[in-house]
Coordinates of C-alpha atoms in Angstrom, one line a residue:
X1 CA -10.2 2.7 45.5
X2 CA -7.3 2.9 43.1
X3 CA -6.6 6.2 41.4
X4 CA -5.2 4.3 38.3
X5 CA -7.4 4.2 35.3
X6 CA -6.7 1.6 32.5
X7 CA -7.1 2.6 28.9
X8 CA -6.8 -0.1 26.1
X9 CA -6.0 0.5 22.5
X10 CA -6.3 -2.2 19.8
X11 CA -4.7 -1.7 16.4
X12 CA -4.4 -3.4 13.1
X13 CA -2.2 -2.4 10.2
X14 CA -1.2 -3.5 6.7
X15 CA -4.0 -6.0 6.1
X16 CA -3.4 -5.5 2.4
X17 CA -6.8 -7.0 1.7
X18 CA -5.8 -10.4 3.1
X19 CA -9.6 -10.8 3.6
X20 CA -9.4 -14.5 4.3
X21 CA -7.6 -13.6 7.6
X22 CA -9.7 -10.5 8.5
X23 CA -12.7 -12.5 10.1
X24 CA -10.3 -14.1 12.6
X25 CA -8.9 -10.6 13.5
X26 CA -12.5 -9.3 13.9
X27 CA -13.3 -12.2 16.1
X28 CA -10.5 -11.3 18.5
X29 CA -11.6 -7.6 18.3
X30 CA -15.2 -8.5 19.1
X31 CA -14.1 -10.6 22.1
X32 CA -12.0 -7.8 23.5
X33 CA -14.7 -5.2 23.0
X34 CA -17.2 -7.3 25.0
X35 CA -14.6 -8.0 27.7
X36 CA -14.0 -4.3 28.3
X37 CA -17.6 -3.4 28.0
X38 CA -18.4 -5.8 30.9
X39 CA -15.7 -4.2 33.0
X40 CA -16.8 -0.7 32.0
X41 CA -13.3 0.1 30.7
X42 CA -12.2 2.4 27.8
X43 CA -11.1 0.5 24.7
X44 CA -10.3 2.1 21.3
X45 CA -10.0 0.1 18.1
X46 CA -7.9 1.6 15.3
X47 CA -6.5 0.8 11.9
X48 CA -3.2 2.3 10.7
X49 CA -3.6 2.0 7.0
X50 CA -3.1 -0.2 3.9
X51 CA -6.3 -2.1 4.9
X52 CA -7.2 -1.9 1.2
X53 CA -5.1 -3.4 -1.5
X54 CA -6.3 -3.8 -5.1
X55 CA -4.6 -7.2 -5.3
X56 CA -7.9 -8.6 -4.0
X57 CA -11.0 -8.7 -6.4
X58 CA -13.3 -7.2 -3.7
X59 CA -11.0 -4.2 -3.3
X60 CA -10.5 -3.9 -7.1
X61 CA -14.2 -4.1 -7.9
X62 CA -15.4 -1.7 -5.2
X63 CA -12.3 0.6 -5.3
X64 CA -11.8 0.1 -1.6
X65 CA -15.4 0.7 -0.5
X66 CA -15.7 -3.0 0.4
X67 CA -12.9 -2.5 2.9
X68 CA -14.7 0.4 4.4
X69 CA -17.7 -1.8 4.9
X70 CA -15.5 -4.3 6.6
X71 CA -14.0 -1.7 8.9
X72 CA -17.5 -0.5 9.8
X73 CA -18.6 -4.0 10.6
X74 CA -15.6 -4.5 12.8
X75 CA -16.4 -1.4 14.9
X76 CA -13.2 0.4 14.2
X77 CA -13.2 3.9 15.7
X78 CA -10.4 5.8 13.8
X79 CA -8.1 5.0 10.9
X80 CA -5.4 6.7 9.0
X81 CA -4.6 5.8 5.3
X82 CA -1.7 4.0 3.8
X83 CA -0.1 4.4 0.4
X84 CA -2.4 1.7 -1.0
X85 CA -5.5 3.8 -0.2
X86 CA -3.6 7.0 -1.1
X87 CA -2.0 6.3 -4.4
X88 CA -3.7 3.3 -6.0
X89 CA -7.0 5.1 -6.3
X90 CA -7.8 8.1 -8.4
X91 CA -8.3 11.5 -6.7
X92 CA -12.1 11.2 -7.1
X93 CA -12.1 7.6 -5.8
X94 CA -10.2 8.5 -2.7
X95 CA -12.4 11.6 -2.2
X96 CA -15.5 9.3 -2.1
X97 CA -13.9 6.3 -0.4
X98 CA -15.0 7.2 3.1
X99 CA -18.4 8.7 2.4
X100 CA -20.2 5.9 4.2
X101 CA -17.6 5.3 6.9
X102 CA -18.8 5.0 10.5
X103 CA -15.3 5.9 11.8
X104 CA -13.1 9.0 11.6
X105 CA -10.2 9.3 9.2
X106 CA -7.2 11.0 10.7
X107 CA -4.8 12.4 8.1
X108 CA -2.9 15.5 8.9
X109 CA -0.4 15.7 6.0
X110 CA -2.7 15.4 2.8
X111 CA -4.0 18.5 1.1
X112 CA -5.6 19.4 -2.2
X113 CA -2.9 20.4 -4.6
X114 CA -2.2 24.2 -4.5
X115 CA -5.1 24.8 -2.2
X116 CA -3.5 24.2 1.2
X117 CA -6.8 22.6 2.2
X118 CA -7.3 19.2 3.7
X119 CA -10.0 16.9 2.2
X120 CA -13.4 17.1 3.9
X121 CA -13.3 13.4 4.8
X122 CA -10.1 13.7 6.8
X123 CA -9.3 15.4 10.1
X124 CA -5.8 16.1 11.3
X125 CA -6.5 15.0 14.9
X126 CA -9.3 14.1 17.2
X127 CA -9.8 14.5 21.0
X128 CA -11.6 11.7 22.9
X129 CA -12.7 12.1 26.5
X130 CA -13.2 9.0 28.6
X131 CA -16.0 8.7 31.2
X132 CA -13.3 9.5 33.8
X133 CA -12.5 12.7 32.1
X134 CA -9.1 11.6 30.6
X135 CA -8.5 13.3 27.2
X136 CA -6.9 11.2 24.5
X137 CA -5.5 13.1 21.5
X138 CA -5.2 11.1 18.3
X139 CA -3.1 12.3 15.3
X140 CA -2.8 10.5 12.0
X141 CA -0.3 10.8 9.1
X142 CA 0.8 8.7 6.0
X143 CA 4.1 8.3 4.2
X144 CA 4.7 11.1 1.7
X145 CA 5.3 9.6 -1.7
X146 CA 5.7 13.1 -3.2
X147 CA 5.7 12.6 -7.0
X148 CA 3.0 10.0 -6.9
X149 CA 0.6 12.1 -4.9
X150 CA 1.4 15.1 -7.0
X151 CA 0.6 13.2 -10.2
X152 CA -2.9 12.4 -8.8
X153 CA -3.6 16.0 -7.9
X154 CA -2.7 15.9 -4.2
X155 CA -0.1 17.7 -2.1
X156 CA 1.5 15.5 0.5
X157 CA 3.5 17.2 3.2
X158 CA 6.5 16.1 5.2
X159 CA 5.3 14.8 8.6
X160 CA 8.3 16.3 10.5
X161 CA 7.5 19.8 9.0
X162 CA 3.9 19.9 10.3
X163 CA 4.1 17.8 13.4
X164 CA 5.5 20.4 15.8
X165 CA 2.7 22.9 15.2
X166 CA 0.1 20.1 15.4
X167 CA 1.5 18.9 18.7
X168 CA 1.4 22.4 20.0
X169 CA -2.3 22.6 19.0
X170 CA -3.2 19.2 20.5
X171 CA -1.2 19.2 23.7
X172 CA -3.3 21.8 25.7
X173 CA -6.4 19.7 25.1
X174 CA -5.0 16.2 25.6
X175 CA -3.6 14.3 28.6
X176 CA -2.4 11.5 26.3
X177 CA -1.2 11.8 22.7
X178 CA -1.4 8.7 20.4
X179 CA 0.1 9.0 16.9
X180 CA -1.3 6.8 14.1
X181 CA 1.7 6.5 11.8
X182 CA 1.8 5.0 8.4
X183 CA 5.4 6.2 8.0
X184 CA 7.5 3.1 8.7
X185 CA 9.4 1.9 11.7
X186 CA 12.6 4.0 11.1
X187 CA 10.6 7.2 10.9
X188 CA 8.7 6.1 14.1
X189 CA 12.0 5.8 15.9
X190 CA 13.0 9.2 14.7
X191 CA 9.8 10.8 15.8
X192 CA 9.9 9.0 19.2
X193 CA 13.4 10.4 19.8
X194 CA 12.4 13.9 18.7
X195 CA 9.0 14.5 20.2
X196 CA 8.6 13.5 23.8
X197 CA 5.0 14.8 23.9
X198 CA 3.9 11.7 22.1
X199 CA 3.0 8.8 24.5
X200 CA 2.3 6.1 21.9
X201 CA 3.2 5.6 18.3
X202 CA 1.1 3.0 16.5
X203 CA 3.1 2.2 13.4
X204 CA 2.7 0.6 10.0
X205 CA 4.0 0.5 6.4
X206 CA 7.3 -1.4 7.0
X207 CA 5.5 -4.5 8.3
X208 CA 7.6 -4.8 11.4
X209 CA 6.3 -7.3 13.9
X210 CA 7.0 -6.0 17.4
X211 CA 5.7 -8.9 19.6
X212 CA 6.5 -6.7 22.5
X213 CA 6.1 -2.9 22.0
X214 CA 9.3 -0.9 22.4
X215 CA 10.0 2.1 24.6
X216 CA 12.0 4.8 22.8
X217 CA 12.6 8.0 24.8
X218 CA 9.6 7.0 26.9
X219 CA 7.4 6.8 23.8
X220 CA 5.8 3.4 23.3
X221 CA 6.2 2.2 19.7
X222 CA 3.9 -0.6 18.5
X223 CA 3.5 -2.3 15.2
X224 CA 2.0 -5.8 14.4
X225 CA 3.4 -7.0 11.1
X226 CA 1.1 -7.4 8.1
X227 CA -2.0 -9.3 6.9
X228 CA -3.6 -9.1 10.4
X229 CA -2.2 -12.4 11.7
X230 CA -1.5 -10.3 14.7
X231 CA -3.6 -7.5 16.4
X232 CA -1.8 -5.0 18.6
X233 CA -2.9 -4.3 22.2
X234 CA -1.6 -1.3 24.2
X235 CA -2.4 -0.8 27.8
X236 CA -2.0 2.5 29.5
X237 CA -2.4 3.2 33.2
X238 CA -3.3 6.8 34.0
X239 CA -3.2 8.5 37.4
X240 CA -6.6 10.1 37.7
X241 CA -5.3 12.9 39.9
X242 CA -2.3 13.9 37.9
X243 CA -3.7 12.8 34.5
X244 CA -0.2 11.4 33.7
X245 CA 0.6 8.0 32.2
X246 CA 2.3 6.0 34.9
X247 CA 2.7 2.7 32.9
X248 CA 2.6 1.8 29.3
X249 CA 3.0 -1.5 27.6
X250 CA 2.0 -3.3 24.5
X251 CA 2.2 -6.5 22.5
X252 CA 1.2 -8.1 19.2
X253 CA -1.3 -10.8 19.8
X254 CA -1.4 -13.8 17.5
X255 CA -5.0 -14.1 16.2
X256 CA -4.4 -16.5 13.3
X257 CA -6.1 -19.4 15.1
X258 CA -9.2 -17.4 16.2
X259 CA -12.5 -18.8 15.1
X260 CA -13.7 -16.5 12.2
X261 CA -16.5 -14.0 13.0
X262 CA -19.6 -15.3 11.3
X263 CA -21.1 -11.9 10.6
X264 CA -17.8 -10.9 8.9
X265 CA -17.8 -14.0 6.8
X266 CA -21.4 -13.2 5.7
X267 CA -20.4 -9.7 4.7
X268 CA -17.5 -11.0 2.7
X269 CA -19.8 -13.4 0.9
X270 CA -22.0 -10.6 -0.2
X271 CA -19.1 -8.4 -1.2
X272 CA -17.7 -11.3 -3.3
X273 CA -20.9 -11.6 -5.2
X274 CA -20.9 -7.9 -5.9
X275 CA -17.3 -8.0 -7.1
X276 CA -17.9 -10.9 -9.4
X277 CA -20.7 -9.0 -11.2
X278 CA -18.5 -5.9 -11.7
X279 CA -15.4 -7.9 -12.9
X280 CA -17.4 -10.0 -15.4
X281 CA -17.1 -7.0 -17.8
X282 CA -15.9 -8.3 -21.2
X283 CA -12.6 -6.8 -22.6
X284 CA -11.9 -8.7 -25.8
X285 CA -12.1 -12.1 -27.5
X286 CA -8.7 -13.6 -28.4
X287 CA -8.4 -16.1 -31.3
X288 CA -5.4 -18.0 -29.9
X289 CA -3.7 -18.5 -26.5
X290 CA -1.2 -16.0 -25.2
X291 CA 1.4 -18.0 -23.2
X292 CA 3.7 -16.7 -20.6
X293 CA 7.2 -17.9 -19.4
X294 CA 9.2 -16.3 -16.6
X295 CA 12.5 -17.7 -18.0
X296 CA 12.1 -17.6 -21.8
X297 CA 10.7 -15.1 -24.3
X298 CA 6.9 -15.4 -24.5
X299 CA 4.2 -13.7 -26.6
X300 CA 2.1 -12.6 -23.6
X301 CA 4.9 -10.6 -22.1
X302 CA 5.9 -9.2 -25.5
X303 CA 2.3 -8.0 -26.1
X304 CA 2.3 -6.3 -22.7
X305 CA 5.6 -4.6 -23.5
X306 CA 4.2 -3.4 -26.8
X307 CA 1.1 -2.1 -25.1
X308 CA 3.2 -0.3 -22.5
X309 CA 5.3 1.5 -25.2
X310 CA 2.1 2.7 -26.9
X311 CA 0.5 3.7 -23.6
X312 CA 3.4 5.9 -22.6
X313 CA 4.1 7.3 -26.0
X314 CA 7.7 6.0 -25.8
X315 CA 10.2 4.8 -28.4
X316 CA 11.1 1.7 -26.3
X317 CA 9.8 -0.3 -23.4
X318 CA 10.9 -3.0 -20.9
X319 CA 9.1 -4.9 -18.2
X320 CA 9.5 -8.1 -16.3
X321 CA 7.5 -11.2 -17.4
X322 CA 6.8 -12.1 -13.7
X323 CA 4.1 -9.4 -13.8
X324 CA 1.9 -11.9 -15.7
X325 CA 1.0 -14.8 -13.3
X326 CA -0.4 -17.1 -16.0
X327 CA -1.2 -17.5 -19.7
X328 CA -4.4 -16.2 -21.4
X329 CA -6.5 -18.9 -23.0
X330 CA -8.5 -18.6 -26.3
X331 CA -11.9 -16.9 -26.1
X332 CA -13.5 -14.2 -24.1
X333 CA -11.4 -12.1 -21.7
X334 CA -13.0 -10.3 -18.7
X335 CA -11.7 -7.8 -16.2
X336 CA -11.6 -10.6 -13.7
X337 CA -9.2 -12.5 -15.9
X338 CA -6.9 -9.6 -16.2
X339 CA -7.0 -8.9 -12.5
X340 CA -6.2 -12.6 -11.7
X341 CA -3.3 -12.6 -14.1
X342 CA -2.0 -9.1 -13.3
X343 CA -3.1 -8.1 -9.8
X344 CA -0.2 -5.8 -8.9
X345 CA -0.8 -2.1 -7.9
X346 CA 2.0 -1.1 -10.3
X347 CA 1.8 1.9 -12.6
X348 CA 3.3 2.7 -16.0
X349 CA 6.2 5.1 -16.0
X350 CA 8.1 7.0 -18.6
X351 CA 11.8 7.5 -17.9
X352 CA 14.4 9.5 -19.8
X353 CA 17.4 7.4 -19.6
X354 CA 21.0 7.6 -20.9
X355 CA 22.1 4.8 -23.2
X356 CA 24.9 3.8 -20.9
X357 CA 22.5 3.4 -18.0
X358 CA 20.0 1.5 -20.2
X359 CA 22.8 -0.9 -21.3
X360 CA 23.8 -1.5 -17.6
X361 CA 20.2 -2.1 -16.7
X362 CA 19.6 -4.6 -19.4
X363 CA 22.8 -6.5 -18.6
X364 CA 21.6 -6.8 -14.9
X365 CA 18.2 -7.9 -16.0
X366 CA 19.6 -11.0 -17.8
X367 CA 21.4 -12.3 -14.8
X368 CA 20.0 -15.5 -13.2
X369 CA 19.7 -13.6 -9.9
X370 CA 17.3 -11.0 -11.3
X371 CA 15.3 -13.4 -13.3
X372 CA 14.6 -15.6 -10.3
X373 CA 14.5 -12.9 -7.7
X374 CA 11.5 -13.6 -5.4
X375 CA 10.6 -10.0 -4.9
X376 CA 8.3 -8.9 -2.1
X377 CA 7.1 -5.3 -2.0
X378 CA 7.3 -2.3 -4.3
X379 CA 3.8 -3.2 -5.4
X380 CA 4.9 -6.6 -6.9
X381 CA 2.5 -9.5 -5.9
X382 CA 4.1 -12.2 -8.1
X383 CA 6.5 -15.1 -7.4
X384 CA 9.6 -14.0 -9.2
X385 CA 10.7 -11.0 -11.3
X386 CA 11.1 -13.1 -14.5
X387 CA 12.9 -12.5 -17.7
X388 CA 12.7 -9.0 -19.2
X389 CA 10.4 -8.4 -22.2
X390 CA 11.0 -5.6 -24.6
X391 CA 9.4 -3.5 -27.4
X392 CA 11.6 -1.4 -29.7
X393 CA 14.7 -3.1 -28.1
X394 CA 16.5 -6.1 -29.6
X395 CA 19.0 -7.9 -27.4
X396 CA 21.5 -10.1 -29.2
X397 CA 22.8 -12.8 -26.9
X398 CA 25.7 -15.2 -27.3
X399 CA 24.3 -18.4 -25.9
X400 CA 27.0 -20.7 -27.0
X401 CA 28.5 -20.8 -23.4
X402 CA 27.1 -21.8 -20.0
X403 CA 26.6 -18.2 -19.1
X404 CA 25.1 -16.2 -22.0
X405 CA 26.4 -12.7 -22.5
X406 CA 25.0 -9.7 -24.4
X407 CA 26.7 -9.1 -27.8
X408 CA 24.7 -6.1 -29.0
X409 CA 21.7 -4.0 -28.0
X410 CA 19.7 -2.5 -30.8
X411 CA 17.2 0.4 -30.4
X412 CA 14.7 0.5 -33.2
X413 CA 17.3 -1.5 -35.3
X414 CA 20.2 0.8 -34.5
X415 CA 23.0 0.1 -32.1
X416 CA 22.5 1.6 -28.7
X417 CA 24.4 4.9 -28.2
X418 CA 25.9 5.3 -24.8
X419 CA 25.5 9.1 -24.6
X420 CA 22.1 9.3 -26.2
X421 CA 18.9 9.9 -24.1
X422 CA 16.1 7.4 -24.7
X423 CA 12.4 7.6 -23.7
X424 CA 11.8 4.3 -21.9
X425 CA 8.4 3.1 -20.9
X426 CA 8.7 0.8 -17.9
X427 CA 7.1 -0.1 -14.5
X428 CA 7.2 2.3 -11.6
X429 CA 8.8 -0.3 -9.2
X430 CA 12.0 -0.1 -11.3
X431 CA 12.3 3.6 -10.5
X432 CA 12.1 3.2 -6.6
X433 CA 15.7 2.3 -5.9
X434 CA 17.0 -1.1 -5.1
X435 CA 16.3 -3.1 -8.3
X436 CA 17.9 -0.9 -11.0
X437 CA 19.6 2.1 -9.4
X438 CA 20.4 3.7 -12.8
X439 CA 16.7 4.0 -13.6
X440 CA 15.9 5.2 -10.0
X441 CA 18.5 7.9 -10.4
X442 CA 17.2 9.2 -13.7
X443 CA 16.2 12.8 -13.2
X444 CA 13.2 12.9 -15.6
X445 CA 10.3 10.5 -14.8
X446 CA 6.5 10.7 -15.5
X447 CA 4.2 8.3 -13.6
X448 CA 0.8 7.4 -15.2
X449 CA -1.7 7.3 -12.4
X450 CA -3.9 5.8 -11.2
X451 CA -3.8 3.4 -14.2
X452 CA -2.1 0.1 -13.5
X453 CA -0.5 -2.5 -15.7
X454 CA -3.7 -4.4 -16.2
X455 CA -5.2 -1.3 -17.6
X456 CA -2.4 -1.2 -20.2
X457 CA -3.1 -4.9 -20.8
X458 CA -6.8 -4.2 -21.3
X459 CA -6.0 -1.4 -23.7
X460 CA -3.7 -3.4 -26.0
X461 CA -6.1 -6.4 -26.0
X462 CA -9.0 -4.1 -27.0
X463 CA -6.9 -2.5 -29.8
X464 CA -5.7 -5.9 -31.1
X465 CA -8.7 -8.1 -30.7
X466 CA -11.9 -6.1 -30.0

């Protein structure tokens, strides 16, 4: 009889509420579960975060609890959270998100602000013992978006600061250590090189698709893209006598063509009915259409810019028209309409910005490259950035030539002053780095959370048309 014991781990990550695909992933999971059950083998089923994304009406209406029902139905054993669970819900919503979960939430680096106490629904690690007596240590962490968690009343800690002590605590009780990491592939590489105690890192956040898992410093790193078109499978062979891993390998399995699980489709149907009822809440009745254009000035984008300025208590505002995915027709407006037209998990932000930086930012915003940029990520769920809309800012263009250029920028009717500091209301994604570095580097920022741009839109519509 062989002394080698196989252990299988299946993992999903970054579904982002692509719920049309989830039933196919569940079908594959169910098939593998039955296969290992017949062979009397150990198989774990894990999710590495960002399963929920408020871009989907079910997630929006249930504040992620519909996603928890779907994870329950799929028979997932353990999860960690992603930034979409962590920072797109209020503190109270996250605190109650997992109250009916049939799985354990592993999250070692989230604490109540100033209390140094983890939430009751999360555990830093778990130890599972197989029928052969092999002990598997599972640790979970999420990416530390420090200012955003702080704004919500949480304290998020640097994984590298707490991981050494955590590994020292887990190692005496575990033959194998598996790290559920919603930290991104570069950080997974760093951890694999630094902590040889970890046998497997199941990664997420950066949406890397590793069709074959990668060995780094004898740590197996696995990640299977986004939207659950792939499910990860890791196989470990353990020597029963030494309790050591003698072989480890993994792959991302294409599940996009799997026949959808009927039970999951049924649950989705019930969740859709529930979401529709919640989102039918009326917001306002508008007397005339509000049209949107991504390349020209448009009243719908201007209205949202005005609402953003008022919401943030700023003197000026700017936002990209691509945030609005369509026009608003005459008549009653519901939460469902606003979610359909503005589905992004993007928050308002107040930035103190120098006039010279503001001028540079506006000039960049009027380039064809930025207007037509097909942005993916940073919370943006649209097709292209679109033309910038303003409130309190007037941009005078010379459009007599092929390439228009900015003649003047007026702030509340006065010429922009390069050395003056302005209070600018804008969208949080402009402050995260690559799009407009000047805004990202501004030292004073305030994020309004967990409210999103559709909340700002609802507010201005109520005020204008209720």
